[in-house]
mmCIF file of C-alpha atoms in Angstrom:
data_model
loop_
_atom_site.group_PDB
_atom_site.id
_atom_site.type_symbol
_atom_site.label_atom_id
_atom_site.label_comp_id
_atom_site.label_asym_id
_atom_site.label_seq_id
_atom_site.Cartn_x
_atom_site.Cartn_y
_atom_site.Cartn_z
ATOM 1 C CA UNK N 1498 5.247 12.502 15.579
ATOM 2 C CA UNK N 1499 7.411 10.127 13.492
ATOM 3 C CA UNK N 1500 5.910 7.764 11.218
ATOM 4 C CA UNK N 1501 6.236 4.205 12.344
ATOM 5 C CA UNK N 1502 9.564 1.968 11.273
ATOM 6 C CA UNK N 1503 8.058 -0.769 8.234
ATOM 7 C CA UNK N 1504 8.999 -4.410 8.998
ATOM 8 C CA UNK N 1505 7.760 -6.350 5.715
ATOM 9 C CA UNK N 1506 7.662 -10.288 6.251
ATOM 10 C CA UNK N 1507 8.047 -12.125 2.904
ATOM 11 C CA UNK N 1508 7.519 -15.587 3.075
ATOM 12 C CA UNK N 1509 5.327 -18.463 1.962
ATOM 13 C CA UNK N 1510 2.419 -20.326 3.707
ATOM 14 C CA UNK N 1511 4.063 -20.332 7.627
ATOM 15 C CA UNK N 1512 4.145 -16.458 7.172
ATOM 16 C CA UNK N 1513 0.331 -16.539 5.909
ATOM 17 C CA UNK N 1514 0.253 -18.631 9.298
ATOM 18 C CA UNK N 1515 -1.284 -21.478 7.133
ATOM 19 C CA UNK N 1516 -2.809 -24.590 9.740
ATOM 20 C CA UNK N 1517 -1.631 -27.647 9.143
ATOM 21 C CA UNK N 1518 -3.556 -29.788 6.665
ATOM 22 C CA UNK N 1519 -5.335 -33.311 6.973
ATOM 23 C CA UNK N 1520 -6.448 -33.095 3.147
ATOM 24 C CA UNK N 1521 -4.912 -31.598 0.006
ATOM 25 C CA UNK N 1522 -6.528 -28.519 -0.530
ATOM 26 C CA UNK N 1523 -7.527 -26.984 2.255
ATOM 27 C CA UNK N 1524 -7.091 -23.415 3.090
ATOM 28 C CA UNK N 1525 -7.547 -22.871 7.036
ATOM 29 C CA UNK N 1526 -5.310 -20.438 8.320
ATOM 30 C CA UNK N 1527 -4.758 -19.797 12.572
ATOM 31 C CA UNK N 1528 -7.229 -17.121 13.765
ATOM 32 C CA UNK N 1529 -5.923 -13.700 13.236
ATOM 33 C CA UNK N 1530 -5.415 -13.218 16.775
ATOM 34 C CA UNK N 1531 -2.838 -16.251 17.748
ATOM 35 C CA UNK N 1532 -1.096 -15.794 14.082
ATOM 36 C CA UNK N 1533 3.296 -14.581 15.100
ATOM 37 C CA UNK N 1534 2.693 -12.283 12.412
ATOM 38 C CA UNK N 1535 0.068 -10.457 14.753
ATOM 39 C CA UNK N 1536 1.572 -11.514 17.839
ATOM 40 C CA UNK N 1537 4.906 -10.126 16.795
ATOM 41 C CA UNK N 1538 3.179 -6.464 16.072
ATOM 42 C CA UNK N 1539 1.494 -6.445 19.160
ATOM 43 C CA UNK N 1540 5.150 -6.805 21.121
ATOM 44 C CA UNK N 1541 6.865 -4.577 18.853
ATOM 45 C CA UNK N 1542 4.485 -1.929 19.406
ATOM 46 C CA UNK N 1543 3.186 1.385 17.838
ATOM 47 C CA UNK N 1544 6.566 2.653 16.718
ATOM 48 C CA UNK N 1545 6.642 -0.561 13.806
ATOM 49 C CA UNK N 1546 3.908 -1.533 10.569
ATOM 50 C CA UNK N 1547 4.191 -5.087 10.201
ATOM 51 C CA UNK N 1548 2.746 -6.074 6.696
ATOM 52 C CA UNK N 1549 2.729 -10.016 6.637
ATOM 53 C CA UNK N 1550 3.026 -10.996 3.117
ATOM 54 C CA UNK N 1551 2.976 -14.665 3.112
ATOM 55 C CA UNK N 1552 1.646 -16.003 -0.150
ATOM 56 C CA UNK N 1553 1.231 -20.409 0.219
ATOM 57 C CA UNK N 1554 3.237 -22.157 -2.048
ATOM 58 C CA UNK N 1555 6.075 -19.509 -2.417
ATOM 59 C CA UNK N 1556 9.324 -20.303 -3.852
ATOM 60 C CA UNK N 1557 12.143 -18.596 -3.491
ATOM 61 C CA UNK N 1558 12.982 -18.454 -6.970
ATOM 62 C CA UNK N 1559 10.987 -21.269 -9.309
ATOM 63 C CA UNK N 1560 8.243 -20.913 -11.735
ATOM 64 C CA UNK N 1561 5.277 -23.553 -10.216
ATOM 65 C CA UNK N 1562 4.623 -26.018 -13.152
ATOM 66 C CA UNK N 1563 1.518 -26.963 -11.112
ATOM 67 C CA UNK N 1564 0.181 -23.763 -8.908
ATOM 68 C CA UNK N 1565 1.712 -21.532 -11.220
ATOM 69 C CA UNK N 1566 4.131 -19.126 -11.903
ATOM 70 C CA UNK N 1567 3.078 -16.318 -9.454
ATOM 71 C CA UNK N 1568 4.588 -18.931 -6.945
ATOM 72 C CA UNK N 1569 7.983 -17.593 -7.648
ATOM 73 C CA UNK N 1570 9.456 -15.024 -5.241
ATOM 74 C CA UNK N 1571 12.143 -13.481 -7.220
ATOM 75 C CA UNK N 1572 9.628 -12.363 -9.972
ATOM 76 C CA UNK N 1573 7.406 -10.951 -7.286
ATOM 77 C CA UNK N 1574 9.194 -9.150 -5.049
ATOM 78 C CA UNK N 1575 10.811 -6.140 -6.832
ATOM 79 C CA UNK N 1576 6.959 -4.921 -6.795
ATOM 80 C CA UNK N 1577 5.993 -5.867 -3.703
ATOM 81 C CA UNK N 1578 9.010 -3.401 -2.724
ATOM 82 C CA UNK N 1579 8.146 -0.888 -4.314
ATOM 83 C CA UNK N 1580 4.551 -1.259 -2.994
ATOM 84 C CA UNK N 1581 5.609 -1.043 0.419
ATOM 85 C CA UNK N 1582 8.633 1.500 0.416
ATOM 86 C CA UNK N 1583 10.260 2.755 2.869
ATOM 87 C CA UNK N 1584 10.887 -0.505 4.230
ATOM 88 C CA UNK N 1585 13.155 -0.481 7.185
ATOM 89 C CA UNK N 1586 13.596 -4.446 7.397
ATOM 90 C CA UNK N 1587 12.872 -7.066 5.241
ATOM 91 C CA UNK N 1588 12.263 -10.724 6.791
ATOM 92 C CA UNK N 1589 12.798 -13.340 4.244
ATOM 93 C CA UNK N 1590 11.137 -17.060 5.511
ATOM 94 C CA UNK N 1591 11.211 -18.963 2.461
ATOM 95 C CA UNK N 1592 12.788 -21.942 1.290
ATOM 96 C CA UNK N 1593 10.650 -25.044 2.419
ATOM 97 C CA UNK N 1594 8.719 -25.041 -1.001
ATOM 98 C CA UNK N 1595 11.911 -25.499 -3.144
ATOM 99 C CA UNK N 1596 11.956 -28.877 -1.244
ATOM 100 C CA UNK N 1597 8.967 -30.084 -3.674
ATOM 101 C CA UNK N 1598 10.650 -32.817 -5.244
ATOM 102 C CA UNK N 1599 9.257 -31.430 -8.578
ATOM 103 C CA UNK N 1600 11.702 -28.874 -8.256
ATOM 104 C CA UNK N 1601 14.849 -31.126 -8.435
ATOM 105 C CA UNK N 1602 17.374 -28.786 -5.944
ATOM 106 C CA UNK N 1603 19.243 -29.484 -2.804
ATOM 107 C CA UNK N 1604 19.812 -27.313 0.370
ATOM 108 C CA UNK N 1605 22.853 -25.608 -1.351
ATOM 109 C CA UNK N 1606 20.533 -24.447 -4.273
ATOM 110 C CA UNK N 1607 18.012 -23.180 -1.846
ATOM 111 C CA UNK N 1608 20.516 -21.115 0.279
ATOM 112 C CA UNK N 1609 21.889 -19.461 -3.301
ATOM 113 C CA UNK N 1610 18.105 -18.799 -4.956
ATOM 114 C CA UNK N 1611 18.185 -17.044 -0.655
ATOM 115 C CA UNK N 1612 21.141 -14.687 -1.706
ATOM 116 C CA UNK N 1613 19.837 -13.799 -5.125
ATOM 117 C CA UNK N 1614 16.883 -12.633 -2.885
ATOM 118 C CA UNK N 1615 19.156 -10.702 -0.725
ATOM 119 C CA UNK N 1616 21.087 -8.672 -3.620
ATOM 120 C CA UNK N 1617 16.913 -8.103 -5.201
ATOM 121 C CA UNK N 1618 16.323 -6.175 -2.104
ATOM 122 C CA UNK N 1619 19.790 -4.698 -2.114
ATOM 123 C CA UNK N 1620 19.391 -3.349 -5.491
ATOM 124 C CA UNK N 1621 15.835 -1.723 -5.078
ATOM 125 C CA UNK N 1622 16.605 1.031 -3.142
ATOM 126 C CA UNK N 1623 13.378 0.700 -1.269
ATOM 127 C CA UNK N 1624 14.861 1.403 2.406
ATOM 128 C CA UNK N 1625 14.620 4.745 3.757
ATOM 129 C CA UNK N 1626 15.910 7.664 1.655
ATOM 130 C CA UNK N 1627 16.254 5.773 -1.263
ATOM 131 C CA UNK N 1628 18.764 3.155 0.710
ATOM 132 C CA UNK N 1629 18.581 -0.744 0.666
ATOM 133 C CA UNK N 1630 16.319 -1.818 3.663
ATOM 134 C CA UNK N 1631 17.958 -4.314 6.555
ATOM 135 C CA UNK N 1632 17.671 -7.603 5.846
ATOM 136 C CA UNK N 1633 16.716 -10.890 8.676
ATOM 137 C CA UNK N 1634 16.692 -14.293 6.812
ATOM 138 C CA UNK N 1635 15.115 -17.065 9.226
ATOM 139 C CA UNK N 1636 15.786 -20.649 8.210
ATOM 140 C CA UNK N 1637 13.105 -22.749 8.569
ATOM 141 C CA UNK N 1638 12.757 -25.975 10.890
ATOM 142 C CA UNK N 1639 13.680 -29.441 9.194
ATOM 143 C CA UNK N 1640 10.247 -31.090 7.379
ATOM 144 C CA UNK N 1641 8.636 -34.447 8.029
ATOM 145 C CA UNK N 1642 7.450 -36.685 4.852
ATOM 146 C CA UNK N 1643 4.261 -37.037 6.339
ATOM 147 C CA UNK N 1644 0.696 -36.999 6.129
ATOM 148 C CA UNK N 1645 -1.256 -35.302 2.749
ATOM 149 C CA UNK N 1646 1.806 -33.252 1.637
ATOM 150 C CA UNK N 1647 4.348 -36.308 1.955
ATOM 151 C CA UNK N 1648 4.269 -37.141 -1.749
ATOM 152 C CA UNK N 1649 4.621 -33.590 -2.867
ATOM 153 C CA UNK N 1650 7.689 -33.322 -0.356
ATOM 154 C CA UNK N 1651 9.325 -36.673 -1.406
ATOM 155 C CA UNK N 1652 12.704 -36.892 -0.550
ATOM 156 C CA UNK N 1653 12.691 -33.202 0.810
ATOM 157 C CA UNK N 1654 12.836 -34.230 4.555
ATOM 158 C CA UNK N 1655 16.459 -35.437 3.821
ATOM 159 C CA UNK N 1656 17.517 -32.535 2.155
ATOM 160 C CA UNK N 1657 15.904 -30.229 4.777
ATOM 161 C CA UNK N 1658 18.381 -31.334 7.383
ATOM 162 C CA UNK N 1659 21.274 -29.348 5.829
ATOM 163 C CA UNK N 1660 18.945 -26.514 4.784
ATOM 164 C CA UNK N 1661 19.421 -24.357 8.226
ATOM 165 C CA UNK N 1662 23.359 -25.152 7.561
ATOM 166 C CA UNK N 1663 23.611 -23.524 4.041
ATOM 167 C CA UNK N 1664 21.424 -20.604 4.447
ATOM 168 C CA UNK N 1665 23.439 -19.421 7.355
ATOM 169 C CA UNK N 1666 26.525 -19.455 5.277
ATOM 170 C CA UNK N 1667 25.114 -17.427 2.864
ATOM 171 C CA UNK N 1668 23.743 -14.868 5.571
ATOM 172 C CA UNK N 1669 27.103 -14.779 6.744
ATOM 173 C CA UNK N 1670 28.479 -14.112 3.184
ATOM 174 C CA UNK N 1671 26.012 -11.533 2.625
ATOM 175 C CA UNK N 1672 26.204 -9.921 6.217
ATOM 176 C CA UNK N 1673 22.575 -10.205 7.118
ATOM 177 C CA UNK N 1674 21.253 -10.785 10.272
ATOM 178 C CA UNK N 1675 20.270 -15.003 10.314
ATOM 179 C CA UNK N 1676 17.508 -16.746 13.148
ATOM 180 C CA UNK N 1677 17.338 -20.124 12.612
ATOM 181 C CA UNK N 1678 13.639 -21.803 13.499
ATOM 182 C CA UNK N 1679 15.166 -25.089 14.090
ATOM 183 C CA UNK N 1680 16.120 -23.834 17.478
ATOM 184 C CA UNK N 1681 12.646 -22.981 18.992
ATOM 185 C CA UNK N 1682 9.728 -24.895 16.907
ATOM 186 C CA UNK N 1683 8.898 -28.193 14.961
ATOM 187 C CA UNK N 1684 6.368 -28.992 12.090
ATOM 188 C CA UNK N 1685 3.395 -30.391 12.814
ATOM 189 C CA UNK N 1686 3.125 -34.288 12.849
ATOM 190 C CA UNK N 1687 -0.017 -33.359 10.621
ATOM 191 C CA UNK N 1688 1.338 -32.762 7.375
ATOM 192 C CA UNK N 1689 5.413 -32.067 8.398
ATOM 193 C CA UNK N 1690 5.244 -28.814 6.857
ATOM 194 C CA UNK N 1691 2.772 -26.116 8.595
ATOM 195 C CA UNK N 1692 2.989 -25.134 12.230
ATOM 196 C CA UNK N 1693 0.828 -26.155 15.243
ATOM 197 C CA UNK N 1694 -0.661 -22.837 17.589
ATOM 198 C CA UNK N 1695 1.993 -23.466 19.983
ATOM 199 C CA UNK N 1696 4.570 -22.764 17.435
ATOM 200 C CA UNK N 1697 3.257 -19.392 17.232
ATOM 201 C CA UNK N 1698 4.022 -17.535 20.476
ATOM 202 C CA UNK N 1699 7.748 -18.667 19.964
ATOM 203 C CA UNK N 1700 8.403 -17.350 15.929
ATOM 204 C CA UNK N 1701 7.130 -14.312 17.290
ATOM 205 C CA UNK N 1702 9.619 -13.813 20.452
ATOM 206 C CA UNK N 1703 12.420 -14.747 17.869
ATOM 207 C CA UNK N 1704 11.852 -12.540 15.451
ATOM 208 C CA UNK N 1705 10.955 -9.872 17.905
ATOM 209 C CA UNK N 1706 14.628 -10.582 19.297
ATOM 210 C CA UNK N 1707 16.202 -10.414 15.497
ATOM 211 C CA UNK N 1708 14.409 -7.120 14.825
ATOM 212 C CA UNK N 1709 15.631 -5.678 18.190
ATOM 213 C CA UNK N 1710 19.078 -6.419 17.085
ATOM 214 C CA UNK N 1711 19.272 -4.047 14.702
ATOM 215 C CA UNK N 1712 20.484 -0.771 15.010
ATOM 216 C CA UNK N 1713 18.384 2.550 13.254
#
């Protein structure tokens, strides 16, 4: 019997299928059964491990002067790698926390900090027989400066709105495979980051569709 394919999902709080938040500080996450992370194992099947490793308040590549330095993504993920190897594809969802306006950057920054992520995985040698796993990198749906997170996010739903834009440039100038969000969900009107449960069911069919696209 062969062992089953690995499909690690590295993202922030939408991959930890975080609910969308009334009140700073609140930690409810979407019941385990109606999360895309579990509804996207269930269509691909026995033949695939999903691990969803979606850690809230994950940059792609910034220290968190506030919720701390294990926030950043580059630091973190050459172990989480080598944790999880073989990986067969690596989904990388991030993005929408570098639009804290703490962190100062615009889309084009985001998309780059995305392709430093890219050449991480590249380099690890994590993939099957010692190879560099296949890479999907979704961009995420424009935000909304609303609710409790709208301070945090100042200024980050007009930078958001070129975000999709730049990180499919540099998917095509690091020939990954790119699914853009934008297309098939919004934020919640809650907070104008997180997702509603009736985002869930489509994330799920798209990346089901991205993984399907590759060849093995």
């Amino acid at each position: 019997m062969n062992e089953p394919k690995t499909l690690l999902l590295f993202g922030d709080s939408n991959t930890h299928c975080t609910m969308p938040m009334r009140e700073l500080g609140e930690r409810n996450r979407h019941p385990l059964n109606i999360r895309w992370t579990s509804l996207l194992a269930r269509k691909l099947g026995d033949d695939w491990r999903v691990i969803d490793e979606g850690l809230p308040g994950r940059t792609t590549v910034h220290n968190d002067p506030i919720e701390g330095e294990h926030k950043n993504g580059a630091s973190v993920l050459p172990a989480i790698l080598e944790t999880h190897q073989c990986i067969s594809v690596i989904a990388i969802m991030l993005g929408t926390n570098d639009l804290k306006f703490r962190f100062g950057v615009n889309a084009f920054d985001i998309a780059q900090s995305i392709g430093k992520l890219i050449r991480i995985i590249r380099a690890s040698g994590c993939g099957p027989k010692g190879e560099s796993p296949k890479i999907i990198v979704i961009a995420p749906p424009p935000i909304k400066e609303v609710g409790a997170l709208a301070k945090i996010f100042k200024e980050g739903e007009r930078l958001s709105l070129d975000l999709g834009n730049e990180i499919k440039m540099v998917a095509e100038c690091e020939n990954v495979l790119f699914a853009d969000l934008n297309n098939h969900v919004c934020v919640s009107n809650i907070d104008g980051v997180h997702y509603d449960s009736v985002a869930m069911e489509p994330i799920a069919t798209l990346m089901f569709e991205s993984v399907r696209k590759l060849s093995f």
